[in-house]
Coordinates of C-alpha atoms in Angstrom, one line a residue:
Chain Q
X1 CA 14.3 -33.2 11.3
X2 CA 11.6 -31.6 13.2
X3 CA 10.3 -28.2 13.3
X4 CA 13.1 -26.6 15.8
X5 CA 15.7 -27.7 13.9
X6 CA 14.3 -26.6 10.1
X7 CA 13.8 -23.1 11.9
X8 CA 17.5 -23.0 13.1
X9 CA 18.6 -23.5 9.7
X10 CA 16.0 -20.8 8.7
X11 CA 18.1 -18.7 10.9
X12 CA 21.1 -18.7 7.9
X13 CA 18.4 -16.8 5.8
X14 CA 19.1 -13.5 5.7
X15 CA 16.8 -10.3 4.7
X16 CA 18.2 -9.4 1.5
X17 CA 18.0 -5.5 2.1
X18 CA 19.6 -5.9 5.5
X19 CA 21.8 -8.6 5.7
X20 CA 22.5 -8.3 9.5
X21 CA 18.7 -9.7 10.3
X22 CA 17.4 -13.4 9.7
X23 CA 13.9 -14.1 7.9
X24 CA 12.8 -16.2 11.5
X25 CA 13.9 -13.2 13.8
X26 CA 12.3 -10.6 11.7
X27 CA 8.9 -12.6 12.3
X28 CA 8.1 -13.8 8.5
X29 CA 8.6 -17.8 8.9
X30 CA 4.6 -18.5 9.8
X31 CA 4.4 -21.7 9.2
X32 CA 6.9 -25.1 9.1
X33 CA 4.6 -28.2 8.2
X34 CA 6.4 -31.6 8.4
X35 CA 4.9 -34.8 6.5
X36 CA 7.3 -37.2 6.5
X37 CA 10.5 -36.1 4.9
X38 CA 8.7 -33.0 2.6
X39 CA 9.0 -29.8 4.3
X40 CA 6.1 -27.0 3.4
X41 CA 7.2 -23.5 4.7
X42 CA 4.7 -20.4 4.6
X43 CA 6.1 -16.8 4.7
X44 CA 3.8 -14.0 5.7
X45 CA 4.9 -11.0 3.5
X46 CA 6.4 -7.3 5.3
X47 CA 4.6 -4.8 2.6
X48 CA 2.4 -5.8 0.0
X49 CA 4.9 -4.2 -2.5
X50 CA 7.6 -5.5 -1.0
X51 CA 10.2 -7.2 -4.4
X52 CA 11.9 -9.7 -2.3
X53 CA 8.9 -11.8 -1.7
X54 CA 9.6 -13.7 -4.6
X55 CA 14.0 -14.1 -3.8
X56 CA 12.9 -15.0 0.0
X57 CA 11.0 -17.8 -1.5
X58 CA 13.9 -18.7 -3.4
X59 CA 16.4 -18.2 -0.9
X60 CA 14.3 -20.5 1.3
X61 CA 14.0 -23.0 -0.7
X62 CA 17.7 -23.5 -1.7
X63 CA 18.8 -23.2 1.9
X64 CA 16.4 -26.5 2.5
X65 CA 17.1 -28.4 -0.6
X66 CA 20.8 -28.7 1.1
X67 CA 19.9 -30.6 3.9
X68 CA 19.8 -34.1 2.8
X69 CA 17.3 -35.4 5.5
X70 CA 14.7 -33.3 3.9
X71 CA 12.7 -34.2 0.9
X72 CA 10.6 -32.2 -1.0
X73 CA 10.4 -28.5 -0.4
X74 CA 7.3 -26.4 -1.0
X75 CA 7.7 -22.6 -0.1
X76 CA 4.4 -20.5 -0.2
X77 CA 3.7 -16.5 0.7
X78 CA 0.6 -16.1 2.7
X79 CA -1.5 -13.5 4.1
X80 CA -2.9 -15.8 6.6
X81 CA -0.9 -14.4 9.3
X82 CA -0.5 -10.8 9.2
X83 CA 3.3 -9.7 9.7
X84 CA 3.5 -6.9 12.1
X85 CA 6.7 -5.3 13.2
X86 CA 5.9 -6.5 16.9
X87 CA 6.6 -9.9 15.4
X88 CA 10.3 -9.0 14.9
X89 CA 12.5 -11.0 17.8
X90 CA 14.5 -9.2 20.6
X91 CA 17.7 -10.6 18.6
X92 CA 16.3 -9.4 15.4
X93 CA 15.6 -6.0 16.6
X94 CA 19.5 -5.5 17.8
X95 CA 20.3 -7.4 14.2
X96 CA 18.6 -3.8 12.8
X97 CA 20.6 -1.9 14.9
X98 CA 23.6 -3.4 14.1
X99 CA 22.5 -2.5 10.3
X100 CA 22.9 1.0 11.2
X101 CA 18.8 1.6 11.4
X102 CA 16.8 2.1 14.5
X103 CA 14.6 -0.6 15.4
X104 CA 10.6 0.2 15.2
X105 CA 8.4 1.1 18.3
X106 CA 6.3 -2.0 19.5
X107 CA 2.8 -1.6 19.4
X108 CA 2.2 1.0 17.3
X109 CA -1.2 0.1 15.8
X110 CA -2.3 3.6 16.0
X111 CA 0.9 5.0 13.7
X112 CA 1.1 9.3 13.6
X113 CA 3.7 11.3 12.9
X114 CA 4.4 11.9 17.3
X115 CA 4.9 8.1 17.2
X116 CA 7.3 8.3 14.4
X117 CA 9.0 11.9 15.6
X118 CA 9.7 10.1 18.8
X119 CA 13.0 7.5 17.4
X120 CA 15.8 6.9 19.5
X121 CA 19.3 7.8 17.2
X122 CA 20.3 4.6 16.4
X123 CA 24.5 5.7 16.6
X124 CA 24.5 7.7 19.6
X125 CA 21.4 6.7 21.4
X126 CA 19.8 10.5 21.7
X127 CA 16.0 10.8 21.8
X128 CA 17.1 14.5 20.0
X129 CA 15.7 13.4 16.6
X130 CA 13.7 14.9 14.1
X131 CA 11.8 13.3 11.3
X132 CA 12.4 13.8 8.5
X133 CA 10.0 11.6 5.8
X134 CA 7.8 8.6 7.4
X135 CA 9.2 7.3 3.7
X136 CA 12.6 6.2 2.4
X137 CA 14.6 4.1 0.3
X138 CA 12.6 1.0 0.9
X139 CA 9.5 0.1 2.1
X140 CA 10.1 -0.6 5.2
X141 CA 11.9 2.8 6.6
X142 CA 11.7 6.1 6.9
X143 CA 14.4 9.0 7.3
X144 CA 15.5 11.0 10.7
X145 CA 18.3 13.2 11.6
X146 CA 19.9 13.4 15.2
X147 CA 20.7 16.7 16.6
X148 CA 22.7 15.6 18.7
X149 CA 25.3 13.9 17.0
X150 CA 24.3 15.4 13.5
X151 CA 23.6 12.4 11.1
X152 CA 20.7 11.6 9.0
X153 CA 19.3 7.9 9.5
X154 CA 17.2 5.9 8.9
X155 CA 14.6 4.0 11.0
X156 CA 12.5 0.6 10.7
X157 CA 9.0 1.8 10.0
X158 CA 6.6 0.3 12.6
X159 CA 3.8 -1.3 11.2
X160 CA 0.8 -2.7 13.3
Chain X
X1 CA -25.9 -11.6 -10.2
X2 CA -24.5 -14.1 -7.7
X3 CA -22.7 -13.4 -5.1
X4 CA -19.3 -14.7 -6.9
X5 CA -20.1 -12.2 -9.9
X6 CA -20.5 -9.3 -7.6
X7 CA -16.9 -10.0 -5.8
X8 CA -15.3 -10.2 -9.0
X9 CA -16.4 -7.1 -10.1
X10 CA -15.6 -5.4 -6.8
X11 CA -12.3 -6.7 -6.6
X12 CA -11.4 -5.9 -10.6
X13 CA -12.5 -2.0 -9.3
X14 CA -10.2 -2.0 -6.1
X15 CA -7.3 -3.9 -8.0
X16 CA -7.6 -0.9 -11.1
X17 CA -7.3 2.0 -8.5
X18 CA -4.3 0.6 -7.1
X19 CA -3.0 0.2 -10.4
X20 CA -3.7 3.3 -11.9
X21 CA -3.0 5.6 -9.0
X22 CA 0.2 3.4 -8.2
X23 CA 1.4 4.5 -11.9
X24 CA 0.4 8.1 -11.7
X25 CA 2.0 8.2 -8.7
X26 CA 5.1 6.5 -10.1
X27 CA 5.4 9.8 -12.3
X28 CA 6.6 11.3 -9.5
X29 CA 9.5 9.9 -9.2
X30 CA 12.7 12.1 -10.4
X31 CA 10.2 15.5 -10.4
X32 CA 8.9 15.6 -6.7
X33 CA 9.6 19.2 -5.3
X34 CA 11.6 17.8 -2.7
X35 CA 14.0 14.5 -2.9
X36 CA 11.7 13.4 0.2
X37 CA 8.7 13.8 -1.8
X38 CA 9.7 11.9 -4.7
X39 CA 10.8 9.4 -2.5
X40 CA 7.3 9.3 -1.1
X41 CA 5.5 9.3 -3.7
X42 CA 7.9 6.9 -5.5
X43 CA 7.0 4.7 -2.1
X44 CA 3.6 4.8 -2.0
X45 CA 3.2 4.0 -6.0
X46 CA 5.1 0.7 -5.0
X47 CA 3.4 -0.1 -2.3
X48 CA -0.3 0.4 -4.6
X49 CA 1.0 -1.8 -6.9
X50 CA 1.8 -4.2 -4.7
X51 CA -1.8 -4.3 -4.0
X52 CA -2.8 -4.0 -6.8
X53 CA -0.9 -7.5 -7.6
X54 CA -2.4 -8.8 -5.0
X55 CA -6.4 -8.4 -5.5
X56 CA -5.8 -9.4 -9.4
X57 CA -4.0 -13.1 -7.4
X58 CA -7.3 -12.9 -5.6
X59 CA -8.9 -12.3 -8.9
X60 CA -6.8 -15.3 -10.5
X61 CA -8.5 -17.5 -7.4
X62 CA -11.7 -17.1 -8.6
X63 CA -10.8 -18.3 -12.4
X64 CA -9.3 -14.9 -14.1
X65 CA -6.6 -14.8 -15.6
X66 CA -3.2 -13.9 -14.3
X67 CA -2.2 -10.7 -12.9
X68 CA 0.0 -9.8 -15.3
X69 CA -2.5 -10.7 -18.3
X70 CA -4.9 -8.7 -16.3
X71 CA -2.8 -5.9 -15.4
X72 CA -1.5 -5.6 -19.4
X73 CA -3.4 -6.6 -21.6
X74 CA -6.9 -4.6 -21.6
X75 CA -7.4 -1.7 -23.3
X76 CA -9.4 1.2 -21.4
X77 CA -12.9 0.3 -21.8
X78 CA -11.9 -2.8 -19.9
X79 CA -10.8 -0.8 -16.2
X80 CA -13.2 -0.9 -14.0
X81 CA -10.7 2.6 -12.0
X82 CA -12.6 5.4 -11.2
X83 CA -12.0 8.5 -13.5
X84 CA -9.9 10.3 -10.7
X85 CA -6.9 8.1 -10.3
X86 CA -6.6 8.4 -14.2
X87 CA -6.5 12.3 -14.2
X88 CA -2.9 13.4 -15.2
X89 CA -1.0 13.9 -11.8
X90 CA -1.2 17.8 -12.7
X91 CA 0.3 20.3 -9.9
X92 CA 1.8 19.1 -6.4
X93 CA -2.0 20.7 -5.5
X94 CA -3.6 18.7 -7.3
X95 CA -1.7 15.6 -6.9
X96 CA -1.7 15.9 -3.0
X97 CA -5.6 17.2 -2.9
X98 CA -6.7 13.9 -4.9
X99 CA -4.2 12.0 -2.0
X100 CA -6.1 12.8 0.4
X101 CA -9.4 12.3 -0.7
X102 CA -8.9 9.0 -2.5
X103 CA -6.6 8.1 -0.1
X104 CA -8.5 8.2 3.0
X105 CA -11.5 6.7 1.1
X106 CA -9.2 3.6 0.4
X107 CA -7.9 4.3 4.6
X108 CA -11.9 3.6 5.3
X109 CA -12.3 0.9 2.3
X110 CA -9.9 -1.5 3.5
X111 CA -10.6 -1.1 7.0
X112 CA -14.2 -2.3 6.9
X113 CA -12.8 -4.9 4.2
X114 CA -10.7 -6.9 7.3
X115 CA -14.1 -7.7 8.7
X116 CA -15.3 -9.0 5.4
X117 CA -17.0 -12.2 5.0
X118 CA -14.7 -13.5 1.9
X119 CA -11.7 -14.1 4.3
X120 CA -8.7 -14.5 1.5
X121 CA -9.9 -10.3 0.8
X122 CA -10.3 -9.4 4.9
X123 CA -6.2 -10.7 4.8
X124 CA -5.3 -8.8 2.4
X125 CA -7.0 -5.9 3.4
X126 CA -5.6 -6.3 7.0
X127 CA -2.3 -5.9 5.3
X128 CA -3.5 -2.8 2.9
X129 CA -4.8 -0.6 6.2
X130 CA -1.3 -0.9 7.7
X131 CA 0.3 0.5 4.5
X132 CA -2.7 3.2 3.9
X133 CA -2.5 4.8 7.2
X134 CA 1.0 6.0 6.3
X135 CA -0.2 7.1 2.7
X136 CA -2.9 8.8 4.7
X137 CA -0.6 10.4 7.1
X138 CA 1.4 11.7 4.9
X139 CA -1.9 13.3 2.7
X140 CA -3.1 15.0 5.9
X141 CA 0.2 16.7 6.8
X142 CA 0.7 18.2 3.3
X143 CA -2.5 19.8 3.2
X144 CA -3.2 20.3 6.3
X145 CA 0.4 22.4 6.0
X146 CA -0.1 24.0 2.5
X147 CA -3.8 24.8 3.1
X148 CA -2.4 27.0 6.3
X149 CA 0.6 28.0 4.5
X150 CA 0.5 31.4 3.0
X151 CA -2.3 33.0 0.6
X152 CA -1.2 31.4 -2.7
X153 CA -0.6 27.8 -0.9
X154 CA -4.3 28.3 0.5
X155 CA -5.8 29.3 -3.0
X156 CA -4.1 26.6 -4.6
X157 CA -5.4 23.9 -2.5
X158 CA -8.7 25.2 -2.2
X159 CA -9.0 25.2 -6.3
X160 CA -7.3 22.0 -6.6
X161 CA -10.2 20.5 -3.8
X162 CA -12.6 22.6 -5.8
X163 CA -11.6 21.0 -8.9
X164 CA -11.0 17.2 -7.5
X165 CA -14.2 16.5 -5.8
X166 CA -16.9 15.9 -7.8
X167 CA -14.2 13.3 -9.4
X168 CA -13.5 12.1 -5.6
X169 CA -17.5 11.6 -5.6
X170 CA -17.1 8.9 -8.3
X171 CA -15.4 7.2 -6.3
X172 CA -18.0 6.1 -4.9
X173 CA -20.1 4.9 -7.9
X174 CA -22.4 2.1 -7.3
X175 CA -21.7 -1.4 -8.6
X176 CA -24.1 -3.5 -10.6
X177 CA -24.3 -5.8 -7.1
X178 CA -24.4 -3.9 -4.1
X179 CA -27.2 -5.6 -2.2
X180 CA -25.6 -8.9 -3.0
X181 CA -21.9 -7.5 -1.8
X182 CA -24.0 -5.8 1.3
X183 CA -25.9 -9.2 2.5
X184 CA -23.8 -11.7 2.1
X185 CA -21.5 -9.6 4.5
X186 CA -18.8 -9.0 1.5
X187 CA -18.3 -5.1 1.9
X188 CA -20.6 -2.8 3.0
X189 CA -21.3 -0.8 0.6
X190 CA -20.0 2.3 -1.2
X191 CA -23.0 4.4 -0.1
X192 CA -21.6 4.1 3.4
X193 CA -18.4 4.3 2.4
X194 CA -18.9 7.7 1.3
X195 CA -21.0 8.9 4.2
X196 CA -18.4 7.8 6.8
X197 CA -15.7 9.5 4.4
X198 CA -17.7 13.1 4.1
X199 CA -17.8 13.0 7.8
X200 CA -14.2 12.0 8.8
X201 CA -13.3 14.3 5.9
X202 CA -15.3 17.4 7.0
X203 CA -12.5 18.2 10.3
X204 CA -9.2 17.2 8.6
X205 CA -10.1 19.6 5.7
X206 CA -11.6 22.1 8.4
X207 CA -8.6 21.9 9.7
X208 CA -6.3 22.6 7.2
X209 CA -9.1 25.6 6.4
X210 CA -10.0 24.5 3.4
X211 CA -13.4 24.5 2.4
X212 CA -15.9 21.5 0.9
X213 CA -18.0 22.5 -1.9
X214 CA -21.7 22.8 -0.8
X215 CA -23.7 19.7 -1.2
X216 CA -26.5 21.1 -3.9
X217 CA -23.2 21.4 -5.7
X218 CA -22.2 18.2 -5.7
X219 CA -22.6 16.4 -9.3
X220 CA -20.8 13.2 -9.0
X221 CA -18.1 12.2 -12.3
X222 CA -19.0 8.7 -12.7
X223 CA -19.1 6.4 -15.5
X224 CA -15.3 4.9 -14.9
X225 CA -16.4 1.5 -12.9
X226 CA -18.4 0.8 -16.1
X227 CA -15.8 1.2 -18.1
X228 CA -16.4 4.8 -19.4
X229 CA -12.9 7.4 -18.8
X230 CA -11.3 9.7 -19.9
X231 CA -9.2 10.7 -22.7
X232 CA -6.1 10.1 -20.9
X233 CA -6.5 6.7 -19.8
X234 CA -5.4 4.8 -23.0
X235 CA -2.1 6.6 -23.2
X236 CA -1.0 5.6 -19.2
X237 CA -2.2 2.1 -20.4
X238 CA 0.0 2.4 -23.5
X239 CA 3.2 3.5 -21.9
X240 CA 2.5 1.5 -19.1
X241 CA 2.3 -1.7 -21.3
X242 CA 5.1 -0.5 -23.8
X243 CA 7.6 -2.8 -22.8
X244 CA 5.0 -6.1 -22.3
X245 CA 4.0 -5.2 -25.9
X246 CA 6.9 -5.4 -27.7
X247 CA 8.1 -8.4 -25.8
X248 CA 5.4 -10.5 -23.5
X249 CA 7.7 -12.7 -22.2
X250 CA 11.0 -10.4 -21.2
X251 CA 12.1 -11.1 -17.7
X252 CA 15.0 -10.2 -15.7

């Protein structure tokens, strides 16, 4: 087993609140240390508040504990790293879109409410949006509306 | 006081805040005057809490016990919280008027906190300041829009910042280790803390034409980081901790 491989396998882990995405593609998996046969993995959490930390853990750790050629798996949430949405892969982001949300802005260390105004309609692709709350039903997203072909959705929240 | 003393009792006073504002915030949730502010609010008490789990870890590091022992079993003499995230959530005016001001304090805290010296609390607060700047965002718009709203919206936020500020002072209260927090690089200080947030204050609140009291007028509420508050701290501890009382070890 080496790192490559263990990460590939990471790839079955899915975000619990959307499915569509995989823990490595939205940018969490920080660290995969090898000795031997034991396997330590470090996440890096999305929101401080965020109640999955504790299931991705879990999820992690069951996922590895099926794979014979590992040993003993260790499974720690960090701060070491600090997640950003800009750490979220190409595949990832189209994972979001897929999910029905629109996939954050990259680089957006300097957040406002422009920034956030300013989201492509993640069904019909207008940039005729209007915010509508930089808060929603989780953490992580915040609610729009498209004028152009009248829905409400919802958006990945940039965070830098 | 050494200089592991003096972090402990400046992370017990951050982790309280986040507590105690995270649950008053939390009352939000079902009343909001819109569904999107309930959903904010409701948001933003999650995400304080969060933090607030996260500084008593931090706490747990140094030898305390664990967050949840921490979080639920003192009684109010024991919170270190200032006396204004304690103060019932009142009005929207109020509520969003003590947003603001305690909320881009904490914007500034945890900003100069990712250069700190004690690098597990510079992580953490590199996380925090990416969460804050949306808790701040939203504070700005709502007052900057109800302070320019119409002539009761104005009066109302002008006697809810009128009201708030000498409590958004205390925030500010000095610990019993500030020169040891300041020189070993730590934090810098709540003294400058508080300049920096009267000045970044003065145009947002200029802005949303609201005026600061005058600053012979200023009497600062303090007494909370000691451990002094007000009468309606004990009951948000009591029905905060009703469930860990009757059973301590309930799960789900």
């Amino acid at each position: 087993m080496n790192q490559e491989e263990i990460r590939n396998i990471l790839k079955e882990v899915k975000d619990p609140e959307i499915p569509t995405i995989s823990i490595v593609d939205l940018g969490i998996v920080t660290g995969i240390k090898l000795n031997g046969e034991d396997v330590h993995i470090t996440l890096t959490p999305t929101f401080a508040g965020c109640p999955a930390l504790k299931l991705m853990e879990n999820m992690v750790k069951d996922r590895l504990d099926l794979v014979e050629e590992i040993g003993q798996v260790s499974v720690e949430t960090s701060f070491e790293t600090t997640w950003t949405t800009d750490m979220i892969s190409e595949e990832g982001r189209k994972a979001i879109q897929q999910h029905g949300l629109a996939p954050p802005k990259r680089n957006c260390s300097n957040i406002s409410m422009e920034v956030l105004e300013d989201t492509a309609c993640p069904y019909c692709g207008s940039d005729d949006t209007s915010l509508k709350s930089p808060f929603g039903p989780t953490l992580c997203r915040s609610l729009h509306y498209c004028n152009n072909c009248r829905q409400a959705f919802e958006g990945f929240k940039p965070v830098g | 006081m050494n200089s592991i003393e003096a972090l402990k009792d400046l992370l017990y006073k951050m982790a309280d805040d986040q507590l105690i504002i995270g649950h008053r915030n939390s009352e939000w949730t079902g009343i909001g005057p819109l569904l999107e502010e309930d959903i904010a609010f409701s948001s933003m008490a999650q995400d304080k809490l969060g933090q607030s789990e996260h500084l008593y870890n931090l706490l747990n590091q140094l030898g305390e016990a664990d967050a949840d022992t921490v979080a639920f079993t003192r009684n109010a003499p024991q919170f270190h919280n200032c006396q204004f995230v304690e103060l019932p959530i009142g009005e929207y005016d109020f509520s969003l008027i003590r947003h603001l001001l305690f909320d881009y304090a904490e914007l500034l805290r945890f900003e100069s906190l990712q250069n700190s010296s004690y690098q597990p609390l510079a992580q953490v607060a590199k996380k925090f300041f990416g969460e804050i700047k949306y808790h701040f965002m939203h504070a700005s718009t709502w007052v900057r829009q109800l302070g320019t709203g119409n002539e009761e919206s104005s009066q109302r936020m002008q006697l809810a910042l009128d009201q708030a500020w000498d409590y958004g002072l205390g925030i500010f209260e000095q610990g019993p280790a500030e020169e040891v927090l300041i020189s070993e690089g730590i934090f810098i200080g709540e003294s400058e803390l508080q300049a920096k947030w009267y000045k970044g204050l003065q145009p947002i609140l200029e802005e949303a034409k609201l005026k600061i009291p005058a600053k012979d007028q200023w009497s600062p509420i303090i007494g909370g980081r000691r451990g002094e508050h007000t009468k309606h701290l004990q009951p948000l501890l009591d029905e905060m901790t009703e469930v860990y009382s009757i059973d301590p070890t309930a799960d789900w």
